Coordinates of C-alpha atoms and ligand atoms in Angstrom, one line a residue:
M1 CA -17.9 91.8 -7.3
S2 CA -16.8 87.9 -7.9
E3 CA -18.8 86.1 -10.0
R4 CA -19.0 82.2 -11.4
I5 CA -17.6 82.2 -15.3
L6 CA -17.6 79.8 -17.6
L7 CA -15.2 81.1 -20.6
T8 CA -14.6 78.8 -23.6
G9 CA -11.5 78.3 -25.9
G10 CA -10.2 79.3 -22.0
T11 CA -6.2 76.5 -22.2
G12 CA -5.8 78.3 -25.4
F13 CA -3.1 81.4 -26.7
F14 CA -5.3 83.9 -25.8
G15 CA -8.0 81.7 -23.3
R16 CA -4.7 81.3 -21.1
R17 CA -4.4 85.0 -20.5
I18 CA -7.5 86.1 -20.3
A19 CA -8.6 83.4 -17.8
E20 CA -5.3 84.2 -15.0
A21 CA -6.7 88.2 -15.4
L22 CA -10.0 87.1 -14.8
R23 CA -8.9 84.7 -11.8
A24 CA -6.5 87.4 -10.4
R25 CA -9.5 89.4 -9.7
G26 CA -10.7 86.7 -7.9
H27 CA -13.7 85.9 -9.8
K28 CA -14.2 81.6 -10.7
V29 CA -13.8 81.2 -13.6
V30 CA -14.0 77.2 -14.7
T31 CA -13.2 76.6 -18.4
P32 CA -14.3 73.4 -19.7
G33 CA -12.8 71.7 -23.0
R34 CA -13.3 68.8 -25.4
P35 CA -14.1 65.7 -25.2
D36 CA -16.2 66.5 -22.5
F37 CA -17.4 69.7 -23.0
D38 CA -17.8 70.0 -27.1
M39 CA -19.0 72.8 -28.5
M40 CA -20.4 71.7 -31.6
D41 CA -22.3 69.3 -30.4
S42 CA -25.6 71.2 -29.0
A43 CA -26.7 67.9 -26.4
S44 CA -22.8 68.6 -25.0
T45 CA -23.3 72.2 -24.9
L46 CA -26.1 71.8 -23.3
R47 CA -25.4 70.0 -21.0
T48 CA -21.9 71.3 -20.2
L49 CA -24.0 74.4 -18.8
E50 CA -26.4 72.9 -17.1
Q51 CA -23.2 72.0 -14.8
V52 CA -21.1 74.6 -14.9
R53 CA -24.6 77.0 -13.9
P54 CA -22.4 80.5 -15.1
E55 CA -23.8 84.3 -14.3
T56 CA -21.6 85.0 -17.2
V57 CA -20.3 83.4 -20.4
V58 CA -16.7 84.6 -22.0
H59 CA -16.6 82.9 -26.0
S60 CA -13.4 83.2 -26.6
A61 CA -13.1 79.4 -28.7
A62 CA -12.3 80.0 -31.3
H63 CA -11.2 78.0 -34.8
Y64 CA -9.6 81.0 -36.4
G65 CA -5.4 81.3 -37.3
G66 CA -3.1 83.9 -39.7
L67 CA -3.8 85.0 -43.0
G68 CA -2.9 81.5 -44.8
I69 CA -5.4 79.6 -42.3
C70 CA -8.2 81.6 -43.3
V71 CA -7.0 81.6 -47.1
A72 CA -6.6 77.8 -47.1
E73 CA -9.4 77.1 -44.8
P74 CA -12.6 79.6 -45.4
I75 CA -14.9 76.6 -45.0
A76 CA -14.3 74.9 -42.1
I77 CA -13.5 78.5 -40.5
F78 CA -17.1 80.1 -40.8
H79 CA -18.8 76.5 -40.1
R80 CA -17.2 75.9 -36.8
N81 CA -17.2 79.6 -36.1
V82 CA -21.0 79.5 -36.9
V83 CA -21.5 76.6 -35.5
M84 CA -20.2 76.5 -31.9
G85 CA -21.2 80.4 -31.4
A86 CA -25.2 79.2 -32.2
N87 CA -24.6 75.9 -28.8
L88 CA -23.2 78.2 -26.7
F89 CA -26.1 80.9 -27.0
D90 CA -28.7 78.6 -27.1
A91 CA -27.0 76.4 -24.0
A92 CA -26.8 80.2 -22.2
A93 CA -29.9 80.9 -23.0
K94 CA -31.5 78.1 -21.4
V95 CA -29.6 78.0 -18.4
G96 CA -29.8 81.9 -17.7
V97 CA -27.5 83.5 -17.8
K98 CA -27.2 87.3 -17.3
K99 CA -24.3 88.2 -19.0
I100 CA -21.8 87.2 -21.8
L101 CA -18.5 88.8 -23.3
A102 CA -18.2 87.4 -27.3
V103 CA -14.5 88.5 -28.3
G104 CA -14.2 90.4 -31.0
S105 CA -12.0 90.1 -33.8
A106 CA -10.7 94.0 -36.4
C107 CA -10.7 91.6 -39.3
A108 CA -14.2 91.8 -38.9
Y109 CA -14.5 95.3 -40.2
P110 CA -14.6 96.7 -43.7
G111 CA -11.2 95.8 -45.7
Q112 CA -11.3 99.5 -46.4
V113 CA -11.8 101.7 -44.1
A114 CA -9.5 105.3 -44.6
G115 CA -7.7 106.4 -41.3
D116 CA -8.4 103.9 -37.8
M117 CA -11.0 101.9 -37.7
K118 CA -13.7 103.4 -35.6
E119 CA -16.2 101.5 -34.0
S120 CA -19.2 103.2 -35.9
D121 CA -17.4 102.2 -38.8
F122 CA -18.2 98.6 -38.4
W123 CA -20.7 97.6 -40.9
S124 CA -20.0 100.1 -43.2
G125 CA -18.7 98.3 -45.8
P126 CA -17.7 94.4 -47.6
L127 CA -15.5 92.8 -45.6
H128 CA -11.7 92.0 -46.8
P129 CA -11.7 88.9 -49.2
S130 CA -9.1 86.8 -47.7
V131 CA -10.6 86.9 -43.9
E132 CA -14.1 87.5 -45.1
A133 CA -14.8 83.7 -43.7
Y134 CA -13.5 84.4 -40.6
G135 CA -14.4 87.7 -39.9
F136 CA -18.4 87.4 -40.4
T137 CA -18.1 84.8 -37.9
K138 CA -17.2 87.5 -35.9
K139 CA -20.1 89.6 -36.9
V140 CA -22.8 87.0 -36.5
L141 CA -21.2 86.8 -32.7
E142 CA -21.5 91.1 -32.7
V143 CA -26.0 90.1 -34.2
A144 CA -26.3 87.2 -31.5
L145 CA -25.0 89.4 -28.8
R146 CA -28.3 91.8 -29.7
A147 CA -30.4 89.1 -30.4
Y148 CA -30.1 87.3 -27.4
N149 CA -30.7 91.0 -25.7
K150 CA -33.5 91.9 -27.3
G151 CA -35.3 87.9 -26.6
Q152 CA -34.3 87.3 -23.7
G153 CA -32.5 90.5 -21.7
I154 CA -29.2 88.8 -21.6
I155 CA -26.4 92.0 -21.5
G156 CA -23.9 90.9 -24.6
Q157 CA -20.5 92.8 -24.5
M158 CA -17.8 92.6 -27.5
P159 CA -14.5 93.7 -27.4
I160 CA -12.6 94.6 -30.9
V161 CA -9.4 92.7 -31.0
T162 CA -6.9 93.7 -33.0
N163 CA -3.4 91.4 -34.0
L164 CA -2.2 89.1 -30.3
Y165 CA 1.1 88.0 -30.2
G166 CA 3.0 86.8 -26.7
E167 CA 3.6 83.4 -25.4
Y168 CA 1.6 79.7 -25.6
D169 CA 1.1 81.4 -30.3
V170 CA 0.7 78.9 -32.3
F171 CA 4.6 79.3 -34.5
G172 CA 4.0 77.1 -37.4
E173 CA 3.8 78.5 -40.6
Y174 CA 0.1 77.0 -41.9
R175 CA -1.5 78.1 -39.2
S176 CA 0.3 81.1 -36.7
H177 CA 0.1 84.9 -37.2
V178 CA 2.7 87.2 -39.0
A179 CA 4.9 87.8 -35.6
A180 CA 4.5 84.7 -33.9
A181 CA 5.5 83.4 -37.6
L182 CA 8.4 85.0 -38.2
I183 CA 9.8 84.6 -34.3
K184 CA 9.7 81.3 -35.6
K185 CA 11.7 81.7 -39.7
F186 CA 13.9 84.5 -37.2
A187 CA 14.4 81.7 -34.2
D188 CA 15.0 78.4 -36.7
A189 CA 17.3 81.1 -39.5
V190 CA 19.5 81.3 -36.8
Q191 CA 19.4 78.2 -35.0
S192 CA 21.0 76.1 -38.8
G193 CA 22.6 79.3 -39.7
A194 CA 20.6 79.8 -42.4
K195 CA 21.3 83.0 -44.3
E196 CA 18.1 84.6 -45.7
V197 CA 14.3 84.7 -44.1
V198 CA 11.7 84.1 -46.4
C199 CA 8.7 86.4 -45.9
W200 CA 5.4 86.6 -46.7
G201 CA 4.4 89.5 -49.6
T202 CA 6.3 93.0 -50.3
G203 CA 6.2 93.9 -46.1
A204 CA 3.9 96.5 -46.7
P205 CA 0.6 96.1 -44.8
V206 CA 0.5 97.9 -41.7
R207 CA -0.8 96.1 -39.0
E208 CA -1.1 96.4 -35.6
F209 CA 0.1 94.7 -32.1
I210 CA -1.0 94.3 -29.2
Y211 CA 0.6 92.0 -26.1
S212 CA -1.8 88.9 -25.3
A213 CA -1.6 89.7 -21.7
D214 CA -2.6 93.8 -22.9
A215 CA -5.5 92.5 -24.3
A216 CA -7.0 90.5 -21.4
E217 CA -6.6 93.3 -19.0
A218 CA -8.5 94.4 -21.8
V219 CA -11.5 91.0 -21.2
A220 CA -11.4 92.0 -17.5
R221 CA -12.0 95.9 -17.4
L222 CA -14.6 95.4 -20.4
L223 CA -16.6 93.1 -17.9
E224 CA -16.6 95.6 -15.2
S225 CA -17.4 98.3 -16.6
G226 CA -20.5 97.6 -17.1
Y227 CA -20.2 99.0 -21.5
T228 CA -22.6 97.1 -23.3
E229 CA -21.3 98.9 -27.3
P230 CA -18.8 96.8 -29.3
L231 CA -14.9 98.3 -28.5
N232 CA -11.4 98.8 -30.1
V233 CA -9.2 96.5 -27.7
G234 CA -6.0 97.7 -29.0
T235 CA -2.2 100.4 -28.5
G236 CA -3.8 101.8 -32.2
I237 CA -0.3 101.6 -33.4
G238 CA 0.7 101.1 -36.8
T239 CA 4.7 99.0 -37.7
T240 CA 4.4 97.9 -41.2
I241 CA 5.6 94.4 -41.7
K242 CA 8.8 95.2 -42.8
E243 CA 9.7 97.0 -39.3
L244 CA 8.2 94.0 -37.9
S245 CA 10.6 91.5 -39.8
E246 CA 13.0 93.6 -39.2
I247 CA 12.9 94.1 -35.8
V248 CA 12.3 90.4 -34.6
A249 CA 15.1 90.0 -37.3
R250 CA 17.4 92.3 -34.3
L251 CA 15.9 90.8 -31.1
T252 CA 17.0 87.2 -32.5
H253 CA 20.0 88.3 -33.7
F254 CA 19.4 87.5 -37.2
Q255 CA 22.2 88.6 -39.6
G256 CA 21.4 87.5 -43.0
E257 CA 18.7 88.8 -45.4
I258 CA 15.2 89.5 -45.3
V259 CA 14.0 88.5 -48.7
W260 CA 10.5 89.3 -49.4
D261 CA 8.1 86.0 -51.4
T262 CA 4.9 88.9 -53.2
T263 CA 3.2 85.5 -54.4
K264 CA 2.1 85.3 -50.6
P265 CA -1.1 87.0 -50.0
D266 CA -0.7 90.8 -48.8
G267 CA -4.1 90.4 -47.2
V268 CA -5.2 93.9 -46.2
L269 CA -3.1 97.2 -47.1
R270 CA -4.0 98.4 -43.4
K271 CA -5.1 97.6 -39.9
V272 CA -5.1 99.8 -37.4
L273 CA -7.9 100.0 -34.6
D274 CA -8.6 103.9 -33.4
V275 CA -8.8 103.4 -29.8
S276 CA -10.2 106.8 -28.6
K277 CA -13.2 105.3 -27.0
M278 CA -10.7 102.4 -25.1
E279 CA -8.9 104.5 -23.6
S280 CA -11.7 106.2 -21.9
V281 CA -14.3 103.1 -21.3
L282 CA -11.6 101.0 -19.8
N283 CA -9.1 104.5 -18.9
W284 CA -6.6 102.4 -19.5
R285 CA -4.0 101.9 -22.5
P286 CA -1.8 99.3 -22.7
P287 CA 0.7 99.3 -21.4
T288 CA 3.4 96.5 -23.4
S289 CA 5.7 98.4 -26.4
L290 CA 5.8 96.3 -28.9
E291 CA 9.5 95.5 -28.5
A292 CA 9.1 93.9 -24.9
G293 CA 6.2 92.1 -25.6
L294 CA 7.7 90.7 -28.4
A295 CA 11.5 90.1 -26.0
K296 CA 9.4 89.0 -23.7
T297 CA 7.7 86.3 -26.5
I298 CA 11.4 85.3 -27.9
K299 CA 12.5 84.1 -25.2
W300 CA 9.6 82.1 -24.2
Y301 CA 9.9 80.9 -27.5
L302 CA 13.6 79.7 -27.4
A303 CA 12.8 78.7 -23.6
N304 CA 10.4 76.6 -24.9
K305 CA 10.9 75.5 -28.9
A306 CA 9.6 71.3 -29.0
E307 CA 6.9 72.4 -27.7
A308 CA 5.9 75.2 -29.5
D309 CA 6.4 74.1 -32.8
A310 CA 4.3 71.2 -31.9
R311 CA 1.3 73.1 -31.2
N312 CA 0.1 73.4 -34.9
Ligands
GFB1 O1 -1.5 88.3 -38.5 P1 -1.6 87.7 -40.2 O2 -1.2 86.5 -41.4 O3 -2.9 88.3 -41.0 O4 -0.6 89.0 -40.7 P2 -4.2 89.6 -41.3 C1 -0.9 88.8 -42.4 C2 0.4 90.6 -42.8 O5 1.9 89.7 -42.2 C3 0.0 89.5 -44.2 C4 2.6 89.4 -43.7 O6 0.9 91.3 -44.4 C5 1.3 88.7 -44.5 O7 1.5 89.0 -46.0 N1 3.3 88.0 -43.4 C6 4.9 88.5 -44.2 C7 3.0 87.5 -43.2 N2 5.7 86.9 -43.3 C8 4.5 85.8 -43.1 C9 3.5 84.7 -43.0 O8 5.5 84.1 -42.7 N3 3.1 84.1 -42.1 C10 2.0 84.8 -41.4 N4 0.6 84.8 -41.7 N5 2.2 86.2 -42.8 C11 -5.7 88.0 -39.6 C12 -6.4 87.5 -40.1 O9 -5.8 89.6 -41.0 O10 -6.5 89.6 -38.4 C13 -6.8 87.0 -37.9 O11 -5.9 86.3 -39.7 C14 -7.1 88.1 -37.1 O12 -7.1 86.1 -38.0 C15 -6.7 89.0 -37.3 O13 -8.3 87.9 -36.7 C16 -6.9 90.3 -36.1 O14 -3.7 90.9 -40.4 O15 -3.9 89.8 -42.3

């Protein structure tokens, strides 16, 4: 059934993919943005919700970035994400929203989980210090979903999304996640003829990567499913940062040397989600392989380099 959905962050890297997936299913998706819709301002947030009168809110907006910005800007990351979430939930409750889906993150999991991360591990220990401020704001959203369900009967849903990559990402070193960061570094080296590329850390950490359009499809499926427990969204496949760098080097035709700067942080040593529940609840698994998704992203990046490099 078609719903009127207010999507926050709907023009951003992930939000635009969520908008596509929801519109493809016939939903009416409204994607307001600043300056009219400023979620740091409670009055502006309420005004927009009163105008749009959505049945459902999908909250994808976040002040976010890769490991670099998580280490550099803990205050802005904590403050902005908590205030935006609090203002949005308050306004949604005031205008009678029926359902809120808040996008969660794998970095809200404890920093040390043995094996793949299951939904039941979510509250089992402290977060990794490198991503604690960001990760905890996603835990706050999970608690908010439960509070607004208990207090006002609003249905709450949360996909816990693993590391995203894809077109329209941020590629500059300061804010980028590792996949986009490496694409830019290797592409720039090929363009300038540089003989080496410097990557952060030891290359040993293991990450799981999901193509942004696949993760958006999972969000759309979760919304339809009516499932209200937090649900992991990923591929379940772990890749070391070293392997990732080698794939990106091959796909960008870089032939020089890869150097590891061990003064830079490794972050969590292993972050891979157990996706068995996702496969049964959504009856689906992500169709895009890491190689295929990276190839598409690299193609897009090279064709839109100036625009992509300007996003910081
Ligand atoms: O995607 P990422 O920045 O964040 O990946 P997290 C960091 C891993 O890639 C670390 C290595 O092991 C880094 O040492 N790496 C190597 C690099 N070269 C680079 C580089 O040039 N740039 C970056 N950024 N990393 C994320 C959070 O943590 O978890 C996100 O930052 C998100 O906000 C996600 O929530 C789920 O995977 O460590």
